[in-house]
Amino acid sequence: MLHPLLAASDSASLPIWLADEKTWPEIAGKLPAQAQAFAKAQTFEAKAGTHCLLPDGDGNLLGVAFGLDAPDAKRADPFLPGKLSSLLPEGTYRFETTAPDPTLATLAWVLGAYSFDRYRKRSGKTVRLVLPAGVDGEDVTRIAEAVAASRDLVNTPTSDLGPDGIEAAARKLADRHGAAFRSIVGDDLLAQNFPMIHAVGRASATPPRLIDLTWGRADAPRVTLVGKGVAFDTGGLDIKPAASMLMMRKDMGGSAAALALADMIMGAKLPVRLRVLIPAVENSISANAFRPGDILHSRKGLTVEIGNTDAEGRLILADALALADEENPDLVVDFATLTGAARVALGPELPPFYTEDETLAAEIAREGLAVNDPVWRLPLWHPYQSLLDSKYADVNNTGGPMAGSVTAALFLSRFVSAARAWVHFDIFAWNSATRPGRPEGGEVQAARLMYSLLKKRYGS
């Protein structure tokens, strides 16, 4: 089934001529004289990202000219045609000339039309695209719908999406795909040995929980996804400044990415044994909040001194990663909005990733570029392990003022030892400004690249 913004065919569809500044004169020369004259009067030159609505002789819309990046542009964006779905008048269109990557152009068309309408209805219009030849419309639909659902989760404020709301979204996904589901809530976390998840979330009026979804044949390769589900982060007793709290509804962006990837995997019926683990908490403040200087026990058996209560994400991930590791999975992938240091190093559009598996690292880098979901590898620099030393416990949860993303990854690495491969993504989960295919607001990072990688690894 195709996405509502895609059409298998439409004889009345309007053409979109994709061109760059070099190819535009030849394309323009084949248009009707009226359209040529209009484009010239508008001084349209097919500069990247510009468009021109071209009339026919009766003043009706003949088609659309759209400017692409030059093939040798250093910053060419394969999502650029995604601008059109939010710009064009209502109707059905087709690419009259071939996009540089028709699949990514089609995906961007759908992703670019996304809007978060839960609290404010917008005047909607339907701008459809005829599926280009050779594009797998079902797969594009699968990806686009998974991304949209997870963008909705990130955009939803904590008043309507606490830890219980994250659980409800995961349960709904499990039911849709026939996956097994359980949730360990409140003091049951202590009884079942998840002490750090409990400690971080116990101050909230909504109890903390560990969400556990499983799907697929028991004898298939084991792929486990772990997503940080901090529904809101005050910073705890090391409270954040007010300005830093404004976007903290997105601190569950790791769980949203994990759910999006799980949706894609199950929808494509990839032959894997999938497990999704989401520690879902609210890092709040009350009389029973965990404190700086506390020493926590972990599922792994390591003791953790709390250097800062605002470094809570790694604590809940540690217990979940320890559980994942107990099954000796083939691959563990965790997604987390973990550190501001990652944004200082690489900015919001290029999340760092960490792994010691060289083959996996190469695959991730390649797929990130191939599907326009870019990431950049940073090192698990083991000499920095000493920055996590504690005088009283096995490890401190903070590593000092420098290399913050690296030391956070090193902290997590202490809780993964049996998995054949592990990768950690330190994502931002937000578009600070609208770009083609990526509207401002909640975003799903690194999930599409991992879906592409897993499809190539395991097939269907």
XYZ file of C-alpha atoms in Angstrom:
460
model
C 0.000 0.000 0.000
C 1.342 3.391 -1.035
C 1.589 6.488 1.112
C -1.296 8.941 0.478
C 1.153 11.403 -1.079
C 2.294 8.845 -3.668
C 0.436 7.607 -6.732
C 1.171 4.553 -8.857
C 0.110 6.503 -11.951
C -1.995 9.482 -12.987
C -2.513 10.462 -16.606
C -3.416 14.001 -15.536
C -0.252 14.532 -13.478
C 1.751 17.693 -14.041
C 5.418 17.486 -15.049
C 8.314 18.680 -12.923
C 11.435 19.461 -14.913
C 14.472 18.921 -12.697
C 17.539 20.782 -13.922
C 20.727 22.443 -12.784
C 22.132 25.666 -14.162
C 23.988 23.827 -16.939
C 21.151 21.584 -18.106
C 18.354 24.137 -17.805
C 18.915 25.911 -21.160
C 18.512 22.641 -23.078
C 15.405 21.652 -21.126
C 13.919 25.136 -21.427
C 14.463 25.081 -25.168
C 12.050 22.146 -25.493
C 9.225 23.851 -23.583
C 6.342 25.684 -25.278
C 7.181 29.272 -26.205
C 4.772 30.702 -23.607
C 6.502 28.758 -20.811
C 9.957 29.722 -22.036
C 9.012 33.387 -22.100
C 7.509 33.229 -18.624
C 10.594 31.534 -17.127
C 12.795 34.141 -18.759
C 10.639 36.965 -17.419
C 10.958 35.455 -13.944
C 14.770 35.278 -14.437
C 14.606 31.594 -13.541
C 18.040 29.993 -13.985
C 17.547 26.681 -12.117
C 19.675 27.693 -9.169
C 19.614 24.960 -6.534
C 16.356 24.903 -4.577
C 14.495 27.455 -6.711
C 11.286 26.711 -8.579
C 9.084 28.321 -11.196
C 5.407 27.549 -11.899
C 5.087 27.561 -15.693
C 1.783 28.510 -17.378
C 0.335 27.191 -20.598
C -1.218 29.416 -23.254
C -4.476 29.692 -21.312
C -2.869 30.683 -18.038
C -3.287 27.244 -16.479
C -0.422 25.447 -14.803
C 1.640 23.618 -17.413
C 4.263 22.265 -15.045
C 7.071 23.171 -12.678
C 10.755 23.861 -13.200
C 12.989 23.094 -10.226
C 16.676 23.745 -9.698
C 19.031 21.001 -8.515
C 22.552 21.069 -7.177
C 25.219 20.680 -9.828
C 26.481 17.081 -10.042
C 29.921 18.140 -8.782
C 28.598 20.296 -5.918
C 30.364 19.555 -2.644
C 27.177 20.008 -0.645
C 24.682 18.375 -3.017
C 21.502 17.432 -1.180
C 19.623 14.432 -2.610
C 16.611 15.523 -0.545
C 16.389 18.860 -2.385
C 13.261 17.898 -4.420
C 11.563 17.376 -1.043
C 11.035 21.147 -0.893
C 8.324 20.853 -3.504
C 5.703 18.938 -1.534
C 5.250 21.917 0.794
C 5.537 24.578 -1.945
C 3.376 23.444 -4.847
C -0.345 23.957 -5.375
C -2.573 20.991 -4.650
C -2.426 18.366 -7.363
C -0.536 15.355 -8.662
C 2.913 15.724 -10.179
C 5.571 13.593 -11.813
C 9.305 13.969 -12.340
C 9.528 14.609 -16.071
C 13.314 14.436 -15.882
C 15.126 11.955 -13.669
C 16.226 12.920 -10.179
C 19.858 12.130 -9.279
C 18.530 9.573 -6.751
C 14.845 8.907 -7.481
C 14.299 6.899 -4.282
C 15.676 9.613 -2.004
C 13.826 12.310 -3.950
C 10.573 10.375 -3.495
C 11.219 9.805 0.201
C 12.059 13.483 0.671
C 8.810 14.440 -1.044
C 6.845 12.564 1.617
C 9.055 13.493 4.580
C 9.026 17.157 3.580
C 5.227 17.297 3.742
C 5.196 16.227 7.407
C 3.646 18.581 9.931
C 2.832 18.155 13.619
C -0.876 18.918 13.849
C -1.899 17.518 17.228
C -2.499 20.884 18.862
C -3.021 23.235 15.939
C -4.828 22.278 12.775
C -3.274 23.595 9.612
C -4.924 24.191 6.255
C -4.042 20.953 4.577
C -3.424 20.349 0.895
C -2.640 17.136 -0.931
C 0.370 17.335 -3.198
C 0.977 13.879 -4.641
C 3.876 12.455 -6.641
C 3.635 9.722 -9.233
C 6.070 7.018 -8.201
C 9.177 7.220 -10.407
C 10.141 4.110 -12.343
C 12.240 1.665 -10.336
C 11.368 3.114 -6.923
C 10.048 0.661 -4.319
C 6.968 2.551 -3.210
C 6.118 0.142 -0.415
C 9.553 0.550 1.151
C 9.423 4.338 0.827
C 6.011 4.255 2.493
C 7.292 1.994 5.263
C 10.203 4.320 6.036
C 8.168 7.528 5.767
C 5.402 6.297 8.057
C 7.882 5.045 10.669
C 9.728 8.371 10.623
C 6.498 10.392 10.846
C 5.223 8.374 13.812
C 8.486 8.855 15.674
C 8.664 12.560 14.803
C 5.227 12.839 16.406
C 6.581 11.229 19.575
C 9.522 13.630 19.798
C 7.294 16.649 19.129
C 4.699 15.705 21.746
C 5.239 17.557 25.041
C 5.683 15.584 28.238
C 2.231 16.662 29.444
C 0.915 14.126 26.923
C 3.906 11.781 26.602
C 5.465 10.697 29.863
C 7.122 7.327 30.447
C 3.683 5.724 30.276
C 3.071 7.386 26.913
C 6.306 5.984 25.527
C 5.169 2.576 26.744
C 1.785 3.010 25.052
C 3.473 3.865 21.731
C 5.745 0.825 21.979
C 2.834 -1.440 22.899
C 0.803 -0.168 19.939
C 3.734 -0.929 17.635
C 4.131 -4.416 19.113
C 0.427 -5.152 18.661
C 0.502 -4.002 15.038
C 3.354 -6.345 14.167
C 2.451 -9.248 16.443
C 5.480 -8.804 18.713
C 5.728 -9.956 22.319
C 5.651 -7.136 24.841
C 6.263 -6.598 28.524
C 6.968 -3.654 30.787
C 8.650 -3.680 34.200
C 7.301 -0.741 36.200
C 8.139 1.047 39.433
C 9.485 -0.998 42.333
C 9.407 -4.131 40.168
C 12.552 -2.676 38.604
C 14.323 -3.204 41.916
C 12.939 -6.705 42.298
C 14.200 -7.609 38.806
C 17.586 -5.906 39.195
C 17.350 -2.655 37.257
C 18.436 -0.337 40.075
C 19.752 2.568 38.008
C 16.593 2.881 35.911
C 14.642 2.976 39.142
C 16.951 5.526 40.792
C 16.779 7.981 37.895
C 13.010 7.794 37.486
C 11.714 7.361 41.017
C 11.260 11.097 41.709
C 8.622 11.449 39.015
C 4.884 11.127 39.634
C 4.900 8.659 36.712
C 6.856 5.534 37.654
C 9.951 4.547 35.653
C 9.819 1.430 33.522
C 11.757 -0.850 31.223
C 9.928 -1.590 27.972
C 10.833 -4.905 26.329
C 9.622 -5.893 22.839
C 10.634 -9.093 21.007
C 9.811 -10.231 17.487
C 11.014 -12.806 14.956
C 12.250 -16.380 14.958
C 14.201 -17.430 18.025
C 16.941 -18.993 15.867
C 17.466 -15.916 13.655
C 20.408 -13.517 14.083
C 19.864 -11.483 17.245
C 19.594 -7.716 16.776
C 18.851 -5.658 19.886
C 17.921 -1.982 19.847
C 18.210 0.160 22.974
C 16.670 3.641 23.067
C 17.014 6.310 25.724
C 13.512 7.195 26.864
C 13.855 10.229 29.126
C 10.414 11.789 28.699
C 11.664 15.012 30.277
C 14.983 15.966 31.810
C 15.090 18.681 34.438
C 18.693 17.754 35.116
C 17.609 16.422 38.496
C 19.119 18.090 41.553
C 21.871 19.402 39.256
C 19.040 21.319 37.643
C 19.337 22.717 34.144
C 18.991 26.441 33.413
C 15.526 27.353 32.141
C 16.704 27.839 28.559
C 18.231 24.361 28.511
C 14.944 22.787 29.584
C 12.850 24.205 26.756
C 13.594 21.321 24.377
C 13.840 18.525 26.908
C 10.708 16.822 25.622
C 13.067 15.569 22.902
C 15.247 13.735 25.421
C 13.312 10.593 24.527
C 14.493 10.920 20.915
C 16.624 7.794 21.261
C 13.570 5.709 22.070
C 11.749 7.258 19.093
C 14.634 6.316 16.784
C 14.679 2.757 18.139
C 10.921 2.416 17.611
C 11.180 3.819 14.081
C 13.900 1.320 13.179
C 11.936 -1.513 14.779
C 8.869 -0.496 12.744
C 10.908 -0.642 9.535
C 12.486 -4.003 10.396
C 9.202 -5.661 11.327
C 7.336 -4.080 8.430
C 9.908 -5.453 5.987
C 9.872 -8.827 7.797
C 13.652 -8.957 7.947
C 14.801 -12.414 9.124
C 16.209 -11.331 12.486
C 15.366 -11.942 16.121
C 14.574 -8.372 17.110
C 14.555 -7.091 20.656
C 13.819 -3.497 21.628
C 14.680 -2.258 25.121
C 13.583 1.205 26.217
C 14.256 2.462 29.729
C 11.551 5.119 30.089
C 11.806 7.667 32.902
C 11.315 11.288 33.796
C 14.353 12.825 35.484
C 12.438 14.909 37.981
C 13.032 16.513 41.385
C 11.432 15.544 44.662
C 12.428 14.403 48.160
C 13.449 10.973 46.870
C 15.483 12.163 43.846
C 18.921 10.634 43.481
C 21.716 13.001 44.496
C 25.199 14.078 43.433
C 27.629 11.894 45.350
C 25.248 8.939 45.611
C 26.683 5.554 44.700
C 24.305 3.389 42.699
C 24.428 -0.322 42.066
C 23.888 -1.450 38.490
C 22.520 -4.580 36.854
C 26.036 -5.362 35.631
C 27.317 -5.392 39.223
C 29.422 -2.259 38.812
C 28.961 0.547 41.319
C 28.516 4.044 39.918
C 29.280 7.297 41.717
C 27.019 10.156 40.649
C 29.162 13.086 39.624
C 26.163 14.876 38.110
C 22.470 14.001 38.111
C 22.127 15.583 34.666
C 24.177 12.703 33.228
C 21.212 10.400 33.791
C 20.742 8.983 30.296
C 23.852 6.834 30.484
C 22.668 5.390 33.795
C 19.379 4.054 32.453
C 21.038 2.903 29.247
C 23.643 1.017 31.249
C 21.060 -1.226 32.904
C 19.298 -1.821 29.583
C 22.573 -2.549 27.776
C 23.562 -4.999 30.501
C 20.300 -6.883 29.924
C 20.808 -6.839 26.161
C 24.345 -8.160 26.583
C 23.182 -11.184 28.569
C 21.775 -12.764 25.394
C 25.089 -12.543 23.506
C 23.377 -10.828 20.565
C 24.944 -10.501 17.143
C 24.427 -6.750 17.191
C 23.424 -4.180 19.812
C 22.481 -0.691 18.613
C 21.724 2.105 21.033
C 20.311 5.535 20.229
C 20.475 8.362 22.746
C 20.261 12.137 22.956
C 23.187 11.793 25.303
C 25.536 14.781 25.297
C 25.720 18.431 24.369
C 29.388 17.747 23.698
C 28.403 15.833 20.555
C 26.699 18.950 19.206
C 29.720 21.096 20.083
C 31.941 18.693 18.165
C 29.798 17.986 15.097
C 26.706 20.170 15.204
C 23.069 19.058 15.148
C 23.017 17.518 11.656
C 25.900 15.045 11.992
C 25.561 12.696 14.968
C 28.684 10.873 16.135
C 28.764 7.116 16.463
C 31.070 4.798 18.357
C 32.017 1.189 17.715
C 35.129 -0.954 17.849
C 33.910 -3.178 15.008
C 35.786 -1.920 11.941
C 33.524 -3.709 9.454
C 30.417 -2.313 11.089
C 31.929 1.182 11.224
C 32.623 1.117 7.491
C 29.108 -0.107 6.735
C 27.545 2.608 8.882
C 29.563 5.372 7.256
C 28.723 4.080 3.783
C 24.996 3.647 4.388
C 24.709 7.021 6.111
C 25.891 8.765 2.967
C 23.960 6.460 0.645
C 20.574 7.170 2.257
C 21.253 10.787 3.268
C 21.257 9.969 6.977
C 24.834 11.056 7.706
C 26.847 10.245 10.820
C 30.522 10.526 11.754
C 32.678 8.094 13.683
C 34.387 9.283 16.845
C 36.862 7.135 18.786
C 36.342 5.005 21.855
C 39.628 6.394 23.113
C 40.462 4.058 25.983
C 43.168 6.233 27.570
C 40.243 8.503 28.548
C 38.779 5.730 30.705
C 40.786 7.210 33.558
C 38.604 10.341 33.363
C 35.768 8.176 34.703
C 37.701 7.039 37.762
C 36.002 7.262 41.147
C 37.613 7.206 44.576
C 34.697 5.316 46.068
C 33.011 3.298 43.293
C 33.928 1.303 40.204
C 33.170 4.248 37.906
C 31.892 7.835 37.944
C 29.041 8.803 35.645
C 30.829 11.942 34.443
C 34.228 12.366 32.898
C 35.120 16.001 33.395
C 34.780 19.067 31.154
C 36.433 17.706 27.996
C 35.666 14.909 25.489
C 32.177 14.605 26.934
C 30.685 12.523 24.133
C 33.693 10.188 24.108
C 33.668 9.622 27.866
C 29.892 9.004 27.796
C 30.438 6.321 25.157
C 33.279 4.861 27.193
C 30.981 4.702 30.218
C 28.412 2.740 28.205
C 31.094 0.423 26.834
C 31.683 -0.935 30.346
C 28.223 -2.495 30.259
C 28.614 -4.335 26.936
C 31.064 -7.226 26.818
C 29.393 -10.313 25.330
C 27.666 -8.880 22.235
C 29.459 -9.661 18.987
C 29.158 -6.014 17.927
C 27.867 -2.824 19.526
C 27.326 0.682 18.176
C 26.285 3.792 20.064
C 24.691 6.804 18.325
C 24.742 10.138 20.181
C 21.896 11.836 18.290
C 20.271 15.294 18.499
C 16.759 14.204 17.379
C 15.769 17.707 16.272
C 15.834 19.948 13.215
C 16.598 23.469 14.387
C 15.492 24.876 11.024
C 13.545 23.509 8.075
C 15.555 21.873 5.313
C 14.333 19.828 2.323
C 12.651 16.687 3.631
C 13.402 17.718 7.218
C 10.861 20.170 8.707
C 11.772 22.054 11.865
C 11.089 19.982 14.982
C 11.527 16.386 16.052
C 13.705 14.215 13.826
C 14.712 10.579 13.540
C 18.464 10.228 13.072
C 20.515 7.121 12.253
C 17.482 4.787 12.013
C 17.202 4.916 8.215
C 20.876 4.132 7.735
C 20.678 1.166 10.125
C 17.602 -0.140 8.304
C 19.481 0.016 5.000
C 22.471 -1.707 6.594
C 20.381 -4.501 8.107
C 18.554 -5.088 4.823
C 21.889 -5.583 3.097
C 23.249 -7.783 5.893
C 20.277 -10.071 6.332
C 18.126 -9.661 3.240
C 14.483 -10.566 3.359
